[in-house]
Amino acid sequence: MTTNRRPRGRQSALKTAAASVLGVAVYSLFSEDSYLHNGRRSLTSELEHEMDMNSMAAPLSKPPLIAVADDAGATDIYADESMSYLTSSHSTLLPWAQNNLVGIHEMQTDATNMFWHIPKAGGTTAKQLYQCMGMTLTIRIGIEPRYGHDQTDELVVFPPVSGKDWKTVNVDTTIRPGIVRARKMGLVQSHTADLIFTMEPAFAGEKLFDPQNKGRMMALFRNPIDRLVSKFYYLQTATWERTYKPEWKDMSIVEWAELPSEDENFMVRKLSGKLFNEPVNEMDLILAKEFLRQRVVVGLMGEMTESFRRFNIAMNVDVQEERNHRCLEEYFGEKEEVKNSNKHPRVVEGSPEWRVLAQKNRLDMILYAYAEKLFEEQKEIIDSYTTQSSMETEDRSIEQD
């Protein structure tokens, strides 16, 4: 007999995470520092009123005391204005995220790097940059039949482009079936890939890694409305894409936005591991925010140079090496220009188009604002990796002497 109920272990894990995150939920969603109540953020006050956050969208005063469960048990903490959840020690992660991925404060050089490719948010630039550096990447091209490695049960590392020395592996880690196949083939355990690209961050984080073979996750984020508008115009003309949509040419953005779409609250959905037909809610948003806070090196598409500086530090890329330096100059030098750009009309904030997209993607709008805040706060943490690395190198030199 089939059943739609989740396995008991999965239910227990979700309940544990939900209980531990309860205190953070109140602060995270309704504090004056949050997206809904920060005048600098994008949503208009009228749209805020329309947002049905458990029927409590109106400003709430912060509770003077919040009980948060952590590894040491229940702890009472005051949620004052200066509290930074980026630096708190409370764990509000699902077990796989807690155990399989490196924390943002950990400089673990033996972790396998994974890049969450959010469509139309700079992921193609990341691929091109690290191809330029000669890295081995797991991307879709690795399983194309023309290379003859798509049916083999063994990992094959090969250069797919003649005359180029970057390599790929015969797995497709961008999609779920490919992730399952990569797991069976022992991709992470083989240490054959320098950088894994995926569009399924939660599924890949759970299935590919384990406590003995951890991953480090990074991602570029873009304003959800800008990202969606870019996709709308791009797929109207991108005949080379499997998702080419010529019929969109005859639609307005408002008409298009009203269609059922897997892009609705895309980021929260992907971080929660939910499928297109599964609704996402405020608890998914809370867990997504905590996942970003504790496990993701955050980059912003509007801050590409600084974002990739941090990614390179996290991945221990030697940017002084001649080839790597040349690649960085090509993409982010004085003559920097947006590669793979898709020019199109912009949607003005407050316009009918903007409002309908913001309303349908309200959880992603909140998550993006949180990512902007994390980007500001992570700089000091990522820069500390270089200090730790220098100290370790100095210690080894002393030991050799």
Tab-separated table of C-alpha atoms in Angstrom:
chain	number	residue	atom	x	y	z
A	1	MET	CA	0.000	0.000	0.000
A	2	THR	CA	1.343	3.406	-0.920
A	3	THR	CA	1.219	6.370	1.383
A	4	ASN	CA	1.976	10.072	1.092
A	5	ARG	CA	3.153	10.379	4.654
A	6	ARG	CA	6.783	11.248	5.251
A	7	PRO	CA	9.007	8.630	6.946
A	8	ARG	CA	8.992	8.947	10.724
A	9	GLY	CA	12.669	9.865	10.821
A	10	ARG	CA	12.053	12.719	8.392
A	11	GLN	CA	9.030	13.893	10.403
A	12	SER	CA	11.076	13.804	13.604
A	13	ALA	CA	13.893	15.801	12.025
A	14	LEU	CA	11.468	18.420	10.750
A	15	LYS	CA	9.790	18.688	14.137
A	16	THR	CA	13.160	19.077	15.871
A	17	ALA	CA	14.241	21.803	13.476
A	18	ALA	CA	10.885	23.537	13.771
A	19	ALA	CA	11.068	23.516	17.559
A	20	SER	CA	14.615	24.836	17.665
A	21	VAL	CA	13.836	27.614	15.215
A	22	LEU	CA	10.684	28.841	16.971
A	23	GLY	CA	12.396	31.611	18.903
A	24	VAL	CA	14.344	32.750	15.869
A	25	ALA	CA	11.106	32.816	13.893
A	26	VAL	CA	9.582	35.584	15.957
A	27	TYR	CA	12.640	37.789	15.692
A	28	SER	CA	13.519	36.902	12.121
A	29	LEU	CA	10.142	37.623	10.563
A	30	PHE	CA	8.826	40.462	12.682
A	31	SER	CA	11.704	42.472	14.113
A	32	GLU	CA	12.212	46.069	13.045
A	33	ASP	CA	15.405	44.944	11.348
A	34	SER	CA	13.521	42.486	9.164
A	35	TYR	CA	12.465	42.979	5.569
A	36	LEU	CA	8.857	43.811	6.361
A	37	HIS	CA	9.641	46.713	8.672
A	38	ASN	CA	12.737	48.232	7.145
A	39	GLY	CA	11.905	51.322	5.140
A	40	ARG	CA	15.029	50.806	3.014
A	41	ARG	CA	13.657	47.582	1.609
A	42	SER	CA	11.681	47.216	-1.575
A	43	LEU	CA	8.122	46.308	-0.669
A	44	THR	CA	5.712	49.191	-0.380
A	45	SER	CA	3.691	49.660	2.780
A	46	GLU	CA	0.517	48.783	0.899
A	47	LEU	CA	1.982	45.498	-0.245
A	48	GLU	CA	3.180	44.771	3.280
A	49	HIS	CA	-0.421	45.131	4.411
A	50	GLU	CA	-1.511	42.626	1.781
A	51	MET	CA	1.064	40.048	2.812
A	52	ASP	CA	-0.622	37.356	4.850
A	53	MET	CA	2.166	36.227	7.122
A	54	ASN	CA	-0.003	33.940	9.220
A	55	SER	CA	-2.503	36.813	9.353
A	56	MET	CA	0.044	38.868	11.326
A	57	ALA	CA	1.570	41.154	8.723
A	58	ALA	CA	1.069	44.257	10.838
A	59	PRO	CA	4.165	45.381	12.787
A	60	LEU	CA	4.671	43.451	15.991
A	61	SER	CA	6.701	44.488	18.975
A	62	LYS	CA	9.558	42.099	19.683
A	63	PRO	CA	9.060	39.842	22.685
A	64	PRO	CA	11.430	40.835	25.475
A	65	LEU	CA	12.557	37.261	25.926
A	66	ILE	CA	12.931	34.416	23.449
A	67	ALA	CA	13.545	30.775	24.300
A	68	VAL	CA	15.842	29.118	21.783
A	69	ALA	CA	16.840	25.478	21.838
A	70	ASP	CA	20.495	24.814	21.162
A	71	ASP	CA	22.970	21.990	21.689
A	72	ALA	CA	23.257	22.854	25.363
A	73	GLY	CA	19.491	22.800	25.903
A	74	ALA	CA	16.937	25.569	26.147
A	75	THR	CA	18.549	28.963	26.586
A	76	ASP	CA	16.847	32.275	27.281
A	77	ILE	CA	18.250	35.165	25.285
A	78	TYR	CA	17.182	38.762	24.841
A	79	ALA	CA	16.364	39.771	21.280
A	80	ASP	CA	17.666	43.313	21.393
A	81	GLU	CA	18.302	45.603	18.426
A	82	SER	CA	21.984	44.732	18.172
A	83	MET	CA	21.551	40.970	18.192
A	84	SER	CA	23.210	39.343	15.169
A	85	TYR	CA	21.998	35.865	14.362
A	86	LEU	CA	24.987	35.524	12.060
A	87	THR	CA	27.246	35.124	15.080
A	88	SER	CA	24.934	33.220	17.412
A	89	SER	CA	25.738	29.573	18.128
A	90	HIS	CA	22.202	28.232	18.069
A	91	SER	CA	21.651	25.401	15.598
A	92	THR	CA	18.417	25.542	13.652
A	93	LEU	CA	19.408	23.260	10.793
A	94	LEU	CA	18.078	19.949	9.592
A	95	PRO	CA	20.468	17.096	10.488
A	96	TRP	CA	21.904	16.695	6.986
A	97	ALA	CA	22.722	20.396	6.761
A	98	GLN	CA	24.245	20.344	10.233
A	99	ASN	CA	26.395	17.290	9.540
A	100	ASN	CA	27.165	17.305	5.810
A	101	LEU	CA	28.113	20.928	5.133
A	102	VAL	CA	30.885	23.133	6.457
A	103	GLY	CA	29.775	26.006	8.666
A	104	ILE	CA	30.401	29.586	7.620
A	105	HIS	CA	32.900	30.000	10.468
A	106	GLU	CA	34.913	26.909	9.480
A	107	MET	CA	37.928	27.148	7.213
A	108	GLN	CA	37.990	23.521	6.091
A	109	THR	CA	40.180	23.219	3.021
A	110	ASP	CA	39.390	19.552	2.331
A	111	ALA	CA	35.659	20.180	1.833
A	112	THR	CA	34.252	19.767	-1.678
A	113	ASN	CA	32.990	23.062	-3.051
A	114	MET	CA	29.441	23.351	-4.372
A	115	PHE	CA	27.895	26.305	-6.193
A	116	TRP	CA	24.130	26.749	-6.131
A	117	HIS	CA	23.284	28.047	-9.604
A	118	ILE	CA	20.166	30.203	-9.336
A	119	PRO	CA	18.948	30.809	-12.929
A	120	LYS	CA	19.657	34.296	-14.283
A	121	ALA	CA	21.724	35.216	-11.232
A	122	GLY	CA	25.315	35.061	-12.466
A	123	GLY	CA	25.866	31.304	-12.403
A	124	THR	CA	27.036	31.199	-16.010
A	125	THR	CA	29.729	33.744	-15.190
A	126	ALA	CA	30.892	31.493	-12.356
A	127	LYS	CA	31.162	28.547	-14.725
A	128	GLN	CA	33.093	30.543	-17.299
A	129	LEU	CA	35.484	32.005	-14.750
A	130	TYR	CA	36.421	28.669	-13.230
A	131	GLN	CA	36.639	27.043	-16.644
A	132	CYS	CA	39.124	29.780	-17.509
A	133	MET	CA	41.119	28.779	-14.421
A	134	GLY	CA	41.257	25.169	-15.636
A	135	MET	CA	39.138	23.626	-12.898
A	136	THR	CA	37.173	20.385	-13.052
A	137	LEU	CA	33.464	21.216	-12.883
A	138	THR	CA	30.338	19.051	-12.753
A	139	ILE	CA	27.893	20.588	-15.209
A	140	ARG	CA	25.305	19.264	-17.626
A	141	ILE	CA	27.701	18.899	-20.538
A	142	GLY	CA	29.367	15.917	-18.848
A	143	ILE	CA	26.530	13.541	-19.704
A	144	GLU	CA	25.973	14.557	-23.301
A	145	PRO	CA	25.898	11.354	-25.400
A	146	ARG	CA	28.374	12.728	-27.939
A	147	TYR	CA	31.192	12.188	-25.410
A	148	GLY	CA	30.310	8.533	-24.835
A	149	HIS	CA	30.462	8.560	-21.028
A	150	ASP	CA	26.791	9.025	-20.149
A	151	GLN	CA	25.996	5.315	-19.699
A	152	THR	CA	29.093	4.149	-17.847
A	153	ASP	CA	28.901	3.295	-14.144
A	154	GLU	CA	32.377	4.654	-13.448
A	155	LEU	CA	33.428	8.269	-13.034
A	156	VAL	CA	35.237	9.699	-16.028
A	157	VAL	CA	37.051	13.042	-15.938
A	158	PHE	CA	37.635	14.515	-19.383
A	159	PRO	CA	38.097	17.825	-21.274
A	160	PRO	CA	34.869	18.356	-23.268
A	161	VAL	CA	36.178	21.188	-25.436
A	162	SER	CA	39.076	20.653	-27.818
A	163	GLY	CA	41.970	22.995	-27.124
A	164	LYS	CA	40.722	23.841	-23.596
A	165	ASP	CA	42.182	22.245	-20.506
A	166	TRP	CA	39.251	22.635	-18.127
A	167	LYS	CA	37.550	19.349	-17.369
A	168	THR	CA	34.175	17.944	-16.445
A	169	VAL	CA	32.879	14.677	-14.984
A	170	ASN	CA	30.301	12.351	-16.539
A	171	VAL	CA	27.565	13.275	-14.062
A	172	ASP	CA	24.876	15.962	-14.077
A	173	THR	CA	24.604	17.397	-10.564
A	174	THR	CA	22.228	20.157	-11.638
A	175	ILE	CA	19.139	17.917	-11.420
A	176	ARG	CA	17.842	15.316	-8.955
A	177	PRO	CA	18.237	12.158	-11.079
A	178	GLY	CA	21.784	13.220	-11.871
A	179	ILE	CA	22.517	13.817	-8.195
A	180	VAL	CA	21.279	10.315	-7.327
A	181	ARG	CA	23.521	8.870	-10.040
A	182	ALA	CA	26.505	10.919	-8.838
A	183	ARG	CA	25.947	9.652	-5.309
A	184	LYS	CA	25.916	6.012	-6.441
A	185	MET	CA	29.134	6.627	-8.359
A	186	GLY	CA	30.829	8.192	-5.318
A	187	LEU	CA	31.477	11.611	-6.839
A	188	VAL	CA	32.295	13.504	-3.649
A	189	GLN	CA	34.214	10.621	-2.094
A	190	SER	CA	36.394	10.414	-5.218
A	191	HIS	CA	37.526	14.066	-4.886
A	192	THR	CA	37.569	14.352	-8.682
A	193	ALA	CA	35.653	17.646	-8.923
A	194	ASP	CA	36.979	21.061	-7.925
A	195	LEU	CA	33.512	22.608	-8.021
A	196	ILE	CA	30.075	21.000	-8.148
A	197	PHE	CA	27.303	23.027	-9.781
A	198	THR	CA	23.719	22.317	-8.795
A	199	MET	CA	20.242	23.787	-9.062
A	200	GLU	CA	19.023	21.585	-6.194
A	201	PRO	CA	20.942	22.806	-3.130
A	202	ALA	CA	18.982	20.953	-0.449
A	203	PHE	CA	18.760	17.682	-2.357
A	204	ALA	CA	22.439	17.794	-3.345
A	205	GLY	CA	23.536	18.776	0.150
A	206	GLU	CA	21.670	15.839	1.641
A	207	LYS	CA	22.492	13.183	-0.957
A	208	LEU	CA	26.034	13.928	-2.138
A	209	PHE	CA	27.829	14.679	1.111
A	210	ASP	CA	28.288	12.971	4.471
A	211	PRO	CA	29.998	13.835	7.781
A	212	GLN	CA	33.298	12.379	6.543
A	213	ASN	CA	33.094	14.074	3.146
A	214	LYS	CA	31.672	17.513	3.726
A	215	GLY	CA	30.724	20.213	1.284
A	216	ARG	CA	31.053	23.977	1.273
A	217	MET	CA	28.204	25.837	-0.391
A	218	MET	CA	28.236	29.219	-2.073
A	219	ALA	CA	25.728	31.096	-4.207
A	220	LEU	CA	25.092	34.340	-6.048
A	221	PHE	CA	21.791	36.061	-5.264
A	222	ARG	CA	19.830	38.528	-7.362
A	223	ASN	CA	16.753	40.591	-6.621
A	224	PRO	CA	13.908	38.129	-7.341
A	225	ILE	CA	11.955	40.565	-9.513
A	226	ASP	CA	14.998	41.455	-11.615
A	227	ARG	CA	15.785	37.748	-11.964
A	228	LEU	CA	12.270	36.829	-13.063
A	229	VAL	CA	12.005	39.676	-15.561
A	230	SER	CA	15.363	38.672	-17.031
A	231	LYS	CA	14.138	35.102	-17.434
A	232	PHE	CA	10.874	36.292	-19.030
A	233	TYR	CA	12.680	38.166	-21.789
A	234	TYR	CA	15.577	35.719	-22.144
A	235	LEU	CA	13.500	32.615	-22.858
A	236	GLN	CA	11.498	34.454	-25.510
A	237	THR	CA	14.578	34.482	-27.760
A	238	ALA	CA	16.886	31.747	-26.389
A	239	THR	CA	16.267	29.167	-29.121
A	240	TRP	CA	19.229	27.115	-27.880
A	241	GLU	CA	17.636	26.506	-24.471
A	242	ARG	CA	15.516	23.424	-23.820
A	243	THR	CA	13.069	25.710	-22.010
A	244	TYR	CA	12.723	28.129	-24.955
A	245	LYS	CA	9.319	29.896	-24.712
A	246	PRO	CA	8.477	31.799	-27.938
A	247	GLU	CA	4.822	32.059	-26.836
A	248	TRP	CA	5.864	34.488	-24.093
A	249	LYS	CA	6.476	37.145	-26.739
A	250	ASP	CA	2.723	37.718	-26.967
A	251	MET	CA	2.270	38.095	-23.194
A	252	SER	CA	2.600	41.036	-20.866
A	253	ILE	CA	4.600	40.532	-17.698
A	254	VAL	CA	1.400	40.700	-15.641
A	255	GLU	CA	-0.189	37.956	-17.749
A	256	TRP	CA	2.948	35.859	-17.517
A	257	ALA	CA	3.247	36.361	-13.764
A	258	GLU	CA	-0.256	35.004	-13.238
A	259	LEU	CA	0.664	31.650	-14.805
A	260	PRO	CA	1.498	28.701	-12.515
A	261	SER	CA	5.262	28.651	-12.283
A	262	GLU	CA	8.056	26.713	-10.626
A	263	ASP	CA	9.757	30.083	-10.162
A	264	GLU	CA	7.258	31.225	-7.534
A	265	ASN	CA	9.311	31.693	-4.345
A	266	PHE	CA	12.027	29.766	-6.160
A	267	MET	CA	14.821	30.257	-3.641
A	268	VAL	CA	12.824	29.320	-0.564
A	269	ARG	CA	11.428	26.307	-2.428
A	270	LYS	CA	14.856	25.041	-3.435
A	271	LEU	CA	16.376	25.545	0.018
A	272	SER	CA	13.466	23.690	1.603
A	273	GLY	CA	13.850	20.826	-0.873
A	274	LYS	CA	10.215	21.058	-1.930
A	275	LEU	CA	8.906	20.227	-5.376
A	276	PHE	CA	6.900	22.483	-7.697
A	277	ASN	CA	3.537	21.108	-6.554
A	278	GLU	CA	4.339	21.463	-2.845
A	279	PRO	CA	3.421	24.787	-1.217
A	280	VAL	CA	6.028	26.759	0.696
A	281	ASN	CA	5.243	28.743	3.810
A	282	GLU	CA	6.748	30.929	6.517
A	283	MET	CA	8.422	28.019	8.290
A	284	ASP	CA	10.216	27.156	5.042
A	285	LEU	CA	11.366	30.767	4.871
A	286	ILE	CA	12.700	30.635	8.423
A	287	LEU	CA	14.628	27.431	7.763
A	288	ALA	CA	15.959	28.885	4.482
A	289	LYS	CA	17.220	31.993	6.281
A	290	GLU	CA	18.977	29.885	8.879
A	291	PHE	CA	20.506	27.701	6.190
A	292	LEU	CA	21.946	30.758	4.458
A	293	ARG	CA	23.183	32.184	7.734
A	294	GLN	CA	25.022	29.096	8.852
A	295	ARG	CA	26.029	27.213	5.712
A	296	VAL	CA	26.270	29.447	2.607
A	297	VAL	CA	28.965	31.849	1.444
A	298	VAL	CA	26.670	34.569	0.136
A	299	GLY	CA	27.428	36.584	-2.980
A	300	LEU	CA	25.355	39.251	-4.716
A	301	MET	CA	25.035	39.737	-8.454
A	302	GLY	CA	25.281	43.470	-7.901
A	303	GLU	CA	28.637	42.950	-6.130
A	304	MET	CA	30.308	40.484	-8.482
A	305	THR	CA	33.935	41.425	-7.898
A	306	GLU	CA	33.644	41.294	-4.115
A	307	SER	CA	31.516	38.150	-4.248
A	308	PHE	CA	34.061	36.208	-6.282
A	309	ARG	CA	36.872	37.519	-4.090
A	310	ARG	CA	35.121	35.794	-1.193
A	311	PHE	CA	34.372	32.629	-3.165
A	312	ASN	CA	38.036	32.372	-4.095
A	313	ILE	CA	39.088	32.749	-0.470
A	314	ALA	CA	36.588	30.092	0.622
A	315	MET	CA	37.812	27.713	-2.114
A	316	ASN	CA	41.472	28.497	-1.398
A	317	VAL	CA	42.091	29.709	-4.963
A	318	ASP	CA	45.539	31.237	-5.444
A	319	VAL	CA	44.578	34.502	-7.121
A	320	GLN	CA	48.246	35.516	-7.464
A	321	GLU	CA	48.959	32.576	-9.742
A	322	GLU	CA	49.422	33.976	-13.248
A	323	ARG	CA	46.617	32.138	-14.970
A	324	ASN	CA	44.064	32.733	-12.216
A	325	HIS	CA	44.986	36.400	-12.069
A	326	ARG	CA	44.572	36.732	-15.829
A	327	CYS	CA	41.121	35.128	-15.679
A	328	LEU	CA	40.026	37.473	-12.899
A	329	GLU	CA	41.228	40.447	-14.909
A	330	GLU	CA	39.274	39.221	-17.919
A	331	TYR	CA	36.022	39.029	-15.984
A	332	PHE	CA	36.420	41.653	-13.290
A	333	GLY	CA	39.194	43.983	-14.427
A	334	GLU	CA	39.026	47.695	-15.220
A	335	LYS	CA	37.135	46.979	-18.445
A	336	GLU	CA	34.646	44.813	-16.611
A	337	GLU	CA	31.427	44.207	-18.501
A	338	VAL	CA	28.569	41.865	-17.780
A	339	LYS	CA	29.125	38.670	-19.753
A	340	ASN	CA	26.170	36.598	-20.919
A	341	SER	CA	24.071	39.749	-20.482
A	342	ASN	CA	20.479	39.821	-21.644
A	343	LYS	CA	19.376	43.369	-22.352
A	344	HIS	CA	15.687	43.999	-21.789
A	345	PRO	CA	13.272	46.631	-20.403
A	346	ARG	CA	13.346	47.050	-16.637
A	347	VAL	CA	10.324	46.786	-14.371
A	348	VAL	CA	9.948	49.918	-12.254
A	349	GLU	CA	9.454	49.482	-8.531
A	350	GLY	CA	5.827	50.135	-7.569
A	351	SER	CA	4.491	49.490	-11.083
A	352	PRO	CA	1.663	46.954	-11.610
A	353	GLU	CA	4.200	44.469	-12.993
A	354	TRP	CA	6.484	44.916	-10.014
A	355	ARG	CA	3.643	44.593	-7.539
A	356	VAL	CA	2.249	41.336	-8.903
A	357	LEU	CA	5.707	39.747	-9.035
A	358	ALA	CA	6.524	40.937	-5.514
A	359	GLN	CA	3.235	39.621	-4.164
A	360	LYS	CA	3.645	36.173	-5.728
A	361	ASN	CA	7.264	35.929	-4.572
A	362	ARG	CA	6.952	37.577	-1.189
A	363	LEU	CA	8.951	34.888	0.642
A	364	ASP	CA	11.818	35.186	-1.831
A	365	MET	CA	11.751	38.977	-1.452
A	366	ILE	CA	12.235	38.593	2.283
A	367	LEU	CA	14.970	35.995	1.811
A	368	TYR	CA	16.835	38.208	-0.661
A	369	ALA	CA	16.807	41.127	1.768
A	370	TYR	CA	18.235	38.795	4.381
A	371	ALA	CA	20.939	37.676	1.928
A	372	GLU	CA	21.887	41.341	1.450
A	373	LYS	CA	22.316	41.677	5.193
A	374	LEU	CA	24.363	38.488	5.412
A	375	PHE	CA	26.588	39.719	2.594
A	376	GLU	CA	27.490	42.752	4.671
A	377	GLU	CA	28.125	40.722	7.801
A	378	GLN	CA	30.075	37.877	6.188
A	379	LYS	CA	32.959	39.999	4.958
A	380	GLU	CA	34.810	39.896	8.258
A	381	ILE	CA	34.253	36.166	8.591
A	382	ILE	CA	35.503	35.297	5.101
A	383	ASP	CA	38.495	37.604	5.486
A	384	SER	CA	39.371	35.754	8.685
A	385	TYR	CA	40.027	32.628	6.587
A	386	THR	CA	43.144	34.252	5.157
A	387	THR	CA	44.348	35.150	8.648
A	388	GLN	CA	43.848	31.571	9.826
A	389	SER	CA	45.623	30.244	6.737
A	390	SER	CA	48.589	32.565	7.285
A	391	MET	CA	48.854	31.484	10.924
A	392	GLU	CA	48.798	27.800	9.970
A	393	THR	CA	51.482	28.354	7.318
A	394	GLU	CA	53.624	30.198	9.869
A	395	ASP	CA	53.162	27.393	12.388
A	396	ARG	CA	54.267	24.790	9.841
A	397	SER	CA	57.344	26.860	9.004
A	398	ILE	CA	58.293	27.038	12.667
A	399	GLU	CA	57.836	23.282	13.052
A	400	GLN	CA	60.103	22.625	10.030
A	401	ASP	CA	62.778	24.927	11.436
